[in-house]
Coordinates of C-alpha atoms and ligand atoms in Angstrom, one line a residue:
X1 CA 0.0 0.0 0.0
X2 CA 1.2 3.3 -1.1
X3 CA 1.4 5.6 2.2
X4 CA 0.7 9.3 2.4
X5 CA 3.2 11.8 4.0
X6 CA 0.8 11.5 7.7
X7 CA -0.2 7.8 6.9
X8 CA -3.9 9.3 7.5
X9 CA -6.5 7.5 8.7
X10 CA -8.7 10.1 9.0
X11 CA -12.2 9.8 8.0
X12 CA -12.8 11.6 4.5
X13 CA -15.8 14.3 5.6
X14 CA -13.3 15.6 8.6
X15 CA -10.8 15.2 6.6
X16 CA -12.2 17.6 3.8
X17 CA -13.3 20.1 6.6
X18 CA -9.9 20.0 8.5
X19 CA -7.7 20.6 5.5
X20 CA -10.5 23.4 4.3
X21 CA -9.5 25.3 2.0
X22 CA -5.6 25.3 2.2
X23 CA -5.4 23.2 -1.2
X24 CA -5.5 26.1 -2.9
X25 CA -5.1 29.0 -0.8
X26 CA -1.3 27.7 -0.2
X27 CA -0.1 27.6 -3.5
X28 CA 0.5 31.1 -3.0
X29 CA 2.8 30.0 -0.5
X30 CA 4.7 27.2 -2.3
X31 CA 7.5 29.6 -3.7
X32 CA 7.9 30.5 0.0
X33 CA 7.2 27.0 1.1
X34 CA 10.8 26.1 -1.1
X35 CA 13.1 28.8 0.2
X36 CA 12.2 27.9 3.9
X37 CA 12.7 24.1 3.4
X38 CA 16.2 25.4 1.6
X39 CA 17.8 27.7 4.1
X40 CA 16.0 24.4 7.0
X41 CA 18.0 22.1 4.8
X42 CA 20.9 23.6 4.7
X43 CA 21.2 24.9 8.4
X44 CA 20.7 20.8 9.0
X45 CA 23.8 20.0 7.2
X46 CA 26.0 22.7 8.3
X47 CA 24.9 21.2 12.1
X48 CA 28.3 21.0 14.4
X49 CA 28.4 18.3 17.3
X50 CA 26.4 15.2 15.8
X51 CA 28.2 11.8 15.5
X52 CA 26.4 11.4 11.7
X53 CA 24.7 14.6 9.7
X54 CA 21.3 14.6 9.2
X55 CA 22.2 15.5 5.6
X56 CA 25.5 16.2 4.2
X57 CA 26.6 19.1 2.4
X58 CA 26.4 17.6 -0.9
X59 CA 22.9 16.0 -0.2
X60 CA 21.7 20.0 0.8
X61 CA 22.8 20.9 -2.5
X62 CA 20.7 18.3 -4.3
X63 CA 17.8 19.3 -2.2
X64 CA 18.3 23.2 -3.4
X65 CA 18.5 22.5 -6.6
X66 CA 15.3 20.0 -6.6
X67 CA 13.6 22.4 -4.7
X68 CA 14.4 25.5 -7.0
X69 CA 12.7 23.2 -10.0
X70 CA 9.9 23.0 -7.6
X71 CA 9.6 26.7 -7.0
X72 CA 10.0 27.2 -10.6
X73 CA 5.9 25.0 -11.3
X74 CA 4.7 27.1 -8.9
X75 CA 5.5 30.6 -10.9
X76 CA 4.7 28.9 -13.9
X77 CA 1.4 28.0 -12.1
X78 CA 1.9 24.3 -13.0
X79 CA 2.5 23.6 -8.9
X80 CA -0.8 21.5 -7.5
X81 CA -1.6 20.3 -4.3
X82 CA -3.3 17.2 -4.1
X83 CA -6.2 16.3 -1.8
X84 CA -4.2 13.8 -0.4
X85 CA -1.4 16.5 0.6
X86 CA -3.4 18.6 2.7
X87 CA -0.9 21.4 1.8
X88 CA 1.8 23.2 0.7
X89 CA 4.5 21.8 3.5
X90 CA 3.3 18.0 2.4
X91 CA 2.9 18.5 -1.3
X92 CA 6.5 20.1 -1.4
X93 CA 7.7 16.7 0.8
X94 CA 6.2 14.6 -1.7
X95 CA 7.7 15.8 -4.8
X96 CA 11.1 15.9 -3.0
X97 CA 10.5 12.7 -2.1
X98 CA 9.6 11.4 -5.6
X99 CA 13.0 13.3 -7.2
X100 CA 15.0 12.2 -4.4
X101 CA 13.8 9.0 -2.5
X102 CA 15.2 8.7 0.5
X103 CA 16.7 11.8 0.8
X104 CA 13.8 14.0 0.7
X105 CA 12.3 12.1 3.1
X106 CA 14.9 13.9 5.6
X107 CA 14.3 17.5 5.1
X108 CA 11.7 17.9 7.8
X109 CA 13.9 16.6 10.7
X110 CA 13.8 19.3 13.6
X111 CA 10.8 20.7 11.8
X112 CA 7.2 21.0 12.5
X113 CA 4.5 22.0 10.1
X114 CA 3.9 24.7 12.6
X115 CA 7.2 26.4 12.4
X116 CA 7.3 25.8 8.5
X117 CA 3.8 27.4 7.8
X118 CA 5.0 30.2 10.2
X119 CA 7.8 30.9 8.3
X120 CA 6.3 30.9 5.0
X121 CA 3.4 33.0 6.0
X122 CA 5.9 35.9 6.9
X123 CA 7.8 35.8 3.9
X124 CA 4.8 36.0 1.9
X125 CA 3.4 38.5 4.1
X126 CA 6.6 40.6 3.9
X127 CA 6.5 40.4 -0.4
X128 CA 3.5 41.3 0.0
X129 CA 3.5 43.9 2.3
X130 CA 6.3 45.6 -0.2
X131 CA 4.0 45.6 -3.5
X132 CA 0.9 46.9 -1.2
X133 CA 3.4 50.0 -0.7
X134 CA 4.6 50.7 -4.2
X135 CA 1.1 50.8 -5.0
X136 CA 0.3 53.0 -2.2
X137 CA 3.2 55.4 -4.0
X138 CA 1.6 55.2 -7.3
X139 CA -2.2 55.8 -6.0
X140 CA -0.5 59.0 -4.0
X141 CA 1.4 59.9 -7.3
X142 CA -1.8 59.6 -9.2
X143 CA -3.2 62.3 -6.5
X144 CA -0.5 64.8 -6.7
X145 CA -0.7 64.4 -10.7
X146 CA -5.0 65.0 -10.4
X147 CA -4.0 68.2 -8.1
X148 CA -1.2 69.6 -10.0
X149 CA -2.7 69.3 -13.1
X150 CA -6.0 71.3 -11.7
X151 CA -3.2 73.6 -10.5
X152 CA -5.1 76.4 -8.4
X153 CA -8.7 76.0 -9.7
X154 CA -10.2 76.7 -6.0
X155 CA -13.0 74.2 -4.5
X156 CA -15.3 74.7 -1.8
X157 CA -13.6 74.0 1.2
X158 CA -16.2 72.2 3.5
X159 CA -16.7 71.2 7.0
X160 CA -20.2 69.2 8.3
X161 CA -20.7 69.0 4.7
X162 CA -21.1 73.0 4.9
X163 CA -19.5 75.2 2.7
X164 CA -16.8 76.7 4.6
X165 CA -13.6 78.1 3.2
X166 CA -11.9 78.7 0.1
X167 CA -9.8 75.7 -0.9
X168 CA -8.6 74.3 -4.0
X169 CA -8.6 71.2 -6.1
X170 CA -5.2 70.5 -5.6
X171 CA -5.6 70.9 -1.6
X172 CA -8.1 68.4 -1.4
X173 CA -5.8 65.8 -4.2
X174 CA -2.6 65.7 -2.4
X175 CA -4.4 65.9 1.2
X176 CA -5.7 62.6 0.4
X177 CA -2.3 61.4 -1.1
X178 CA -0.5 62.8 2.3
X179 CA -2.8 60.7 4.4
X180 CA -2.3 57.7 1.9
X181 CA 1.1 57.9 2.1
X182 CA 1.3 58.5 6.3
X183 CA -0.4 55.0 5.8
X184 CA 2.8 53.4 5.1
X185 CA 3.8 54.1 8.8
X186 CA 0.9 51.3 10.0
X187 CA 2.1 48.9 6.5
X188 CA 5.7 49.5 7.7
X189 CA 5.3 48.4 11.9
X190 CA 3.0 45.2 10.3
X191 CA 6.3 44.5 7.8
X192 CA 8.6 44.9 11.2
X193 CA 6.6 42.6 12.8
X194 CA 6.3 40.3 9.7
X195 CA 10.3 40.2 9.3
X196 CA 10.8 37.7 12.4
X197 CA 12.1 34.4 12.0
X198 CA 9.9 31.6 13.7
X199 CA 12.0 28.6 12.5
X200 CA 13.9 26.0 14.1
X201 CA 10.8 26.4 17.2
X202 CA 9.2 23.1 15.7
X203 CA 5.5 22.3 17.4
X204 CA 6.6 25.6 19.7
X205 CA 9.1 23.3 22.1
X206 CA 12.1 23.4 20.3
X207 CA 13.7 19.6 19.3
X208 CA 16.8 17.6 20.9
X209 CA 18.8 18.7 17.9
X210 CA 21.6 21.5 17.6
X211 CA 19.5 23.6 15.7
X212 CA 21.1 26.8 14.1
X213 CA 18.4 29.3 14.7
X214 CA 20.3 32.1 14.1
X215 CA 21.8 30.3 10.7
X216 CA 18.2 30.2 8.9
X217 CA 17.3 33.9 9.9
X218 CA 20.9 34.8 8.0
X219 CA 19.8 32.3 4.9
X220 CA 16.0 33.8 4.5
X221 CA 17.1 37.7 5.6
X222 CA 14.6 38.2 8.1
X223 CA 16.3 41.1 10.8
X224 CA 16.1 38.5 13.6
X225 CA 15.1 35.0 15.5
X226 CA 11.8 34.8 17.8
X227 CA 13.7 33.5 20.1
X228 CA 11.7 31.8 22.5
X229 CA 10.1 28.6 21.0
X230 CA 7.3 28.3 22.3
X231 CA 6.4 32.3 22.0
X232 CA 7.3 31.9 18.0
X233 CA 4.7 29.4 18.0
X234 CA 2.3 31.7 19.4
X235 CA 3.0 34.8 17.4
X236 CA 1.4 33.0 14.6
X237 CA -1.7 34.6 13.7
X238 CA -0.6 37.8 15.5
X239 CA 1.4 39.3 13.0
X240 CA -1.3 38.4 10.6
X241 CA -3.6 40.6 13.0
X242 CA -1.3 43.4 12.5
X243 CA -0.7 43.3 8.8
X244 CA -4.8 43.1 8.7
X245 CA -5.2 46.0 11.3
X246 CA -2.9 48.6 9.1
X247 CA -4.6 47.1 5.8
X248 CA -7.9 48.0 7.7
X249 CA -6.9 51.5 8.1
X250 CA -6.0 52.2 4.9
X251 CA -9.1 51.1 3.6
X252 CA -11.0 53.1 5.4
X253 CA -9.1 56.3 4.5
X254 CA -9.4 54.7 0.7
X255 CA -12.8 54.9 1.8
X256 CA -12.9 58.4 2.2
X257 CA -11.5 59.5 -0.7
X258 CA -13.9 57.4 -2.5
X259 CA -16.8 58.7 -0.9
X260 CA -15.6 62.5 -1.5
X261 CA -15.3 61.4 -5.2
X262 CA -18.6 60.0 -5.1
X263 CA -20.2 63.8 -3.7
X264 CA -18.1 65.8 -5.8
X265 CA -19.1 63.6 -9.4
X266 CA -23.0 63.6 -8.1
X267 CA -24.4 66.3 -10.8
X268 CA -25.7 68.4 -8.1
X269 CA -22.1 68.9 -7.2
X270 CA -20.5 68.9 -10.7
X271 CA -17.2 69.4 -9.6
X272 CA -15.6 66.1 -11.4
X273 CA -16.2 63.8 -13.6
X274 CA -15.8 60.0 -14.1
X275 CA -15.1 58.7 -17.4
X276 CA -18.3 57.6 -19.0
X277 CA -16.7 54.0 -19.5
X278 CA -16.1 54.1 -15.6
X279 CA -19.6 54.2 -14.7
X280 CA -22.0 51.9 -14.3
X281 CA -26.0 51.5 -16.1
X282 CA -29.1 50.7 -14.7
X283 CA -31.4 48.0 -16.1
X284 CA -34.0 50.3 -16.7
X285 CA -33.5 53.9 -15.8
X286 CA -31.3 54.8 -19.1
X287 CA -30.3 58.0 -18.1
X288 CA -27.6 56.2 -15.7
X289 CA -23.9 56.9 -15.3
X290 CA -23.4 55.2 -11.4
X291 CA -19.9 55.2 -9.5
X292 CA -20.4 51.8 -8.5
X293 CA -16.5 51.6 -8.8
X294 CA -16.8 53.4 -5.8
X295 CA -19.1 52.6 -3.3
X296 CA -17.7 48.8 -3.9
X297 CA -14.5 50.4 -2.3
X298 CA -16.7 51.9 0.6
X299 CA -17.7 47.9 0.7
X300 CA -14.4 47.0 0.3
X301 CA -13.4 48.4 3.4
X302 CA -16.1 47.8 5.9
X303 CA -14.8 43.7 4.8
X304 CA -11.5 44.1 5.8
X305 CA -12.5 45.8 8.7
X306 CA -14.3 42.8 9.3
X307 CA -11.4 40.6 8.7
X308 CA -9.6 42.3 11.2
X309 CA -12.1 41.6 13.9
X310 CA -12.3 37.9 12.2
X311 CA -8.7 37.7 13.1
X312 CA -8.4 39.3 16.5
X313 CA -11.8 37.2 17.5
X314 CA -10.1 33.9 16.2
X315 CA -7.0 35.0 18.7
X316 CA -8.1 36.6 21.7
X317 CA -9.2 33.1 23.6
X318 CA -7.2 31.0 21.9
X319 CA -4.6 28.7 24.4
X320 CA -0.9 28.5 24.3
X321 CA 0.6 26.6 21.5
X322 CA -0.4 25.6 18.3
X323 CA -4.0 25.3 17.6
X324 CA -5.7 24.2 14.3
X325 CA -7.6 27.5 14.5
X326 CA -4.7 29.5 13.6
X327 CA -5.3 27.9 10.0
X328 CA -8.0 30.1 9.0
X329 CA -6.2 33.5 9.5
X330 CA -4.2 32.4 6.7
X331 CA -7.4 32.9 4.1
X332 CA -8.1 36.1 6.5
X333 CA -4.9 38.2 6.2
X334 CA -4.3 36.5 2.1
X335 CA -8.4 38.0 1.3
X336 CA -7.5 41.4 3.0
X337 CA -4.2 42.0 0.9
X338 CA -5.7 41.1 -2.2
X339 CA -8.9 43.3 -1.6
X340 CA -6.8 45.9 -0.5
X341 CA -4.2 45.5 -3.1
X342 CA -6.7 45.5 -6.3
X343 CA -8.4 48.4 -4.8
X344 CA -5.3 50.7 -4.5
X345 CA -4.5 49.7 -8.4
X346 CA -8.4 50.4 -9.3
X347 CA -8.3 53.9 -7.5
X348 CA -4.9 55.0 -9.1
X349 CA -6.8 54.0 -12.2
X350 CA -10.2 56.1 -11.6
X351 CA -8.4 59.1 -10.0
X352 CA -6.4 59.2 -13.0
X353 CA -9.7 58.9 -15.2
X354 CA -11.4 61.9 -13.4
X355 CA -12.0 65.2 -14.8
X356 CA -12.3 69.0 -13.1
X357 CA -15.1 70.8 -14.1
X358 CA -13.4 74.5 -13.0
X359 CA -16.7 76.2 -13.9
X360 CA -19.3 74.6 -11.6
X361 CA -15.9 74.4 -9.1
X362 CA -16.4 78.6 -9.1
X363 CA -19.8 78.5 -9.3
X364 CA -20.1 77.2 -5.8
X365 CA -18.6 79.8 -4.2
X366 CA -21.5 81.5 -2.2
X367 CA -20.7 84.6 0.0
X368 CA -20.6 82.2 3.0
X369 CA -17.2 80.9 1.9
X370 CA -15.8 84.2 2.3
X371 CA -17.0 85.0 5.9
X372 CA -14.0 83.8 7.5
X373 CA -11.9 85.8 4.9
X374 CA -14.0 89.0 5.2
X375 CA -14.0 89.1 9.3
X376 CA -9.7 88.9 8.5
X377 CA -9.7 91.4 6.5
X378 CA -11.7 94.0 9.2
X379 CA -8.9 92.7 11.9
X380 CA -6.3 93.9 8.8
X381 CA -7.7 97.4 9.5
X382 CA -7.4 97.2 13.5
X383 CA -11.4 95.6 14.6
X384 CA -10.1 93.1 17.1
X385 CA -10.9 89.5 16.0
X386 CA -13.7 88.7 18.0
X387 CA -15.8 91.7 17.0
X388 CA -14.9 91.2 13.5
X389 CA -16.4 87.7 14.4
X390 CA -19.6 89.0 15.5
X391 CA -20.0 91.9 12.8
X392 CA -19.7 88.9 10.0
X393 CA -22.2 86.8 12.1
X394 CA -24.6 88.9 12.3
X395 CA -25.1 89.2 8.7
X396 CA -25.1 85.6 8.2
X397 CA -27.5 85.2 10.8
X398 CA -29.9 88.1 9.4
X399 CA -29.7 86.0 6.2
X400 CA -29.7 82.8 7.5
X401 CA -33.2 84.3 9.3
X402 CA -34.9 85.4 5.7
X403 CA -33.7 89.1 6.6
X404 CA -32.2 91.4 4.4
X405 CA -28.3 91.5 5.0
X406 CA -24.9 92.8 3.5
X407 CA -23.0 90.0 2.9
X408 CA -19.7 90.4 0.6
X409 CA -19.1 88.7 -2.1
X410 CA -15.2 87.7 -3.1
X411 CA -13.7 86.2 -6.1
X412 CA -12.4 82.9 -5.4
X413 CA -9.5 83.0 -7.5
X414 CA -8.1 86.2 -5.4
X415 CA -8.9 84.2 -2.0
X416 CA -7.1 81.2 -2.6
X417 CA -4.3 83.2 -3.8
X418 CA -4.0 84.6 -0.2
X419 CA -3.6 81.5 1.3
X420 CA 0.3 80.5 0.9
X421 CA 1.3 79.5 4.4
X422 CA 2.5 76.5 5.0
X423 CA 0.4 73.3 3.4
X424 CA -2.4 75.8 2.7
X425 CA -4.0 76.2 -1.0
X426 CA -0.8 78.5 -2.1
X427 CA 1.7 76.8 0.1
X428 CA 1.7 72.6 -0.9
X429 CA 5.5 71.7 -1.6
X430 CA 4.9 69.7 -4.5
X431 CA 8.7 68.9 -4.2
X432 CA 7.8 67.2 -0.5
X433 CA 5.1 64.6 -2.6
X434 CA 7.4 64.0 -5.1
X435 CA 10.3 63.0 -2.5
X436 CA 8.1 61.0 -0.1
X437 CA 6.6 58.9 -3.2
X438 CA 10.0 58.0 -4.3
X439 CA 10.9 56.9 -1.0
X440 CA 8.4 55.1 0.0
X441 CA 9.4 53.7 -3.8
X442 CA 12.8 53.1 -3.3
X443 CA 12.8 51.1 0.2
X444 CA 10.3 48.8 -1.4
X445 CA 11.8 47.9 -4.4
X446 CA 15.2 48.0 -2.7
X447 CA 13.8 45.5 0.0
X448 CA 11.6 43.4 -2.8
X449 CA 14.9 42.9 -4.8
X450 CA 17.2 41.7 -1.6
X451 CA 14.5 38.8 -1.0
X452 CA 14.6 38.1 -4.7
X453 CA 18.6 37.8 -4.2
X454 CA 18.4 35.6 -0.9
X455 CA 15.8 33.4 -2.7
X456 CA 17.8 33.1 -5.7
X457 CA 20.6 32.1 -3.4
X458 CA 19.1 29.8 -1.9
X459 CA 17.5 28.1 -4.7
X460 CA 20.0 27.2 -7.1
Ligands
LIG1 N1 -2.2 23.9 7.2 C1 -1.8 24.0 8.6 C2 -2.0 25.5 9.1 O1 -2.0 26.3 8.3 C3 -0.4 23.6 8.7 C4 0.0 23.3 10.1 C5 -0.6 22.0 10.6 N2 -0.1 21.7 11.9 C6 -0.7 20.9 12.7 N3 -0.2 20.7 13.9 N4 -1.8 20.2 12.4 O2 -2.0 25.7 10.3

């Protein structure tokens, strides 16, 4: 009889419901899956102190090189996990086994499934975690593109929804693009967190064997060891928890620019404009142009929300040690990247789509706008502030009341033209964007090409 990797005897209904999903879900981890077993492998026979090596040097270096044709099916997509696998961890055993008999039956001595899922999880989550931030640059670049193109064409500034002070387009582009981009602080401590070596902790007790810890956390590039065993095994599911916590946020200020792009398009606003082909019909009222586009990311967001609390509710009374639980944040933490990931690239795309209507962005301007402005410009001639205040008030109340008032009117252009402090409608440093783009650029392209490197070392 031909014997599976776990010789499982495990009826086929629990069997289906235990191994869930992970059939598929892993194979996003198989390339991962390789260079962990590699840098395992080769710690194993570079071990000082044993009478016989588990492996020898030579036998590593078959094992590499078997495993680097392994992780070359899985990014040709041709890598599948069979029923019988379970996963990733046993499906890689098998074909090792089947290239090298014997010999591949070694590589998981010292290991568990625990510590190897662990480990894979983070690199993924650390690739991952990279892209998610070069596409956080380009949506911010696409901002400070919108804004600079619309130059100093001045919006409505509004607060409560109420028109309030003279802004411009630009203002309101790049301030969503600064708070984008602060986002990559929250990405960044997740990726910190992420960049923590689990392996050689086994089941979360360590084995009898003189594990190298400190060897693997060189070979895969992660800045250090977990170093207690049994708290690597536990801070499974936690960093996933972080990763989805900072993906969470970032949706939800996604979310906001979405919904302002939603007002501002909305014909009674006029301001911008979605391409046609951007909007959505209705079955039967033809005169339809919907920004579905966008309240799907308003959707978007309230789910990964939700997959945050999944994952923190999953935790929070979980015991000690490995539990089977822990499973299920994998599809938690993968679903929230790739929801947050494909909507960063679809808002680049929209906000690059939409159009600014100057005229009806004018037309808005109603004397209230200006109140603020016009009470500054009586403390200019020596009223103290506060009666300035009241003076301006007064009329806006007499109006607000149905009586006849005074209120000035100013021109829009001229206002915003006055403003050129610091960050305000005259005073963005378009120089500042452009720098913290291409930073947030260059760390994660610099740090996405050193785990290209340290898996093409390790897989040759
Ligand atoms: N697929 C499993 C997971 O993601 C692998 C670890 C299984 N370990 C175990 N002790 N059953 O958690």
């Amino acid at each position: 009889m031909k014997k599976t990797i776990t010789d499982s005897t495990v009826d086929a209904d629990i069997l289906a419901y235990t191994v869930g999903d992970d059939p598929v879900l892993d194979l996003a981890l198989a390339k991962w899956d390789c260079m962990g077993t590699a840098a395992h492998v080769t710690m194993l026979s570079e071990m000082k102190g044993l009478k016989r090596p588990v492996v020898t040097k030579a036998e590593a270096a078959k094992v590499r090189k078997a495993l680097a044709t392994v992780a070359k099916l899985a990014d040709e997509g041709k890598f599948r996990i069979r029923e019988d696998d379970q996963d990733v961890h046993m499906a890689v055993e098998r074909m090792l086994t089947e290239a090298l008999g014997d010999l591949g039956k070694k590589i998981h001595t010292g290991r568990s499934r625990n510590d190897q899922v662990a480990v894979d999880v983070r690199l993924h989550m650390k690739d991952e975690t990279l892209r998610a931030e070069g596409e956080v640059a380009e949506l911010a670049e696409c901002l400070v593109v919108f804004g600079a193109k619309a130059g100093p064409v001045p919006l409505v500034g509004r607060t409560h929804l109420q028109p309030a002070m003279p802004s411009t387009v630009e203002m309101w582009a790049t301030g969503h693009a600064e708070m984008i981009l602060d986002q990559v602080e929250n990405l960044e401590a997740a990726y910190r967190l992420a960049d923590l070596n689990p392996l050689g902790s086994a089941a979360g007790y360590g084995v009898p064997l003189p594990l190298d810890r400190a060897r693997t956390t060189e070979l895969l590039g992660f800045s250090r060891t977990i170093h207690n065993c049994f708290g690597a095994s536990m801070a499974r599911g936690e960093c996933e928890a972080a990763l989805l916590s900072a993906l969470a946020q970032l949706m939800a200020v996604l979310s906001r620019l979405a919904e302002d792009l939603i007002l501002f398009s909305m014909p009674e606003f006029g301001y911008f404009r979605l391409p046609r082909a951007y909007c959505t019909g209705s079955s039967i009222m033809p005169q339809k142009f919907n920004p579905d586009v966008l309240e799907l990311v308003r959707s978007k967001a309230a789910q990964v929300l939700g997959l945050q609390t999944a994952s923190l509710s999953l935790l929070h009374a979980m015991p000690g040690g490995y539990n089977r639980d822990l499973q299920d944040c994998k599809w938690l933490y993968m679903k929230g990247l790739e929801t947050t990931r494909t909507t960063l690239r679809i808002l680049a795309k929209v906000v690059a789509g939409v159009s600014v209507d100057a005229e009806k962005c004018r037309a808005a301007f109603t004397p209230g706008v200006f109140a603020t402005d016009v009470a500054l410009r009586k403390v200019a001639a020596g009223v103290p502030w506060r009666d300035a205040y009241h003076d301006v008030r007064d009329q806006f109340a007499a109006l607000y009341d149905g009586r006849p008032a005074e209120v000035a009117n100013l021109d829009p252009d001229e206002q915003v033209a006055l403003k050129t402090h610091e960050g305000t409608c005259m005073g963005l440093d378009r120089r500042l964007y452009a720098k913290r783009i291409a930073d947030v650029r260059k760390s994660a392209v610099s740090r996405l090409r050193a785990l290209d490197r340290r898996c093409a070392a390790l897989l040759k």
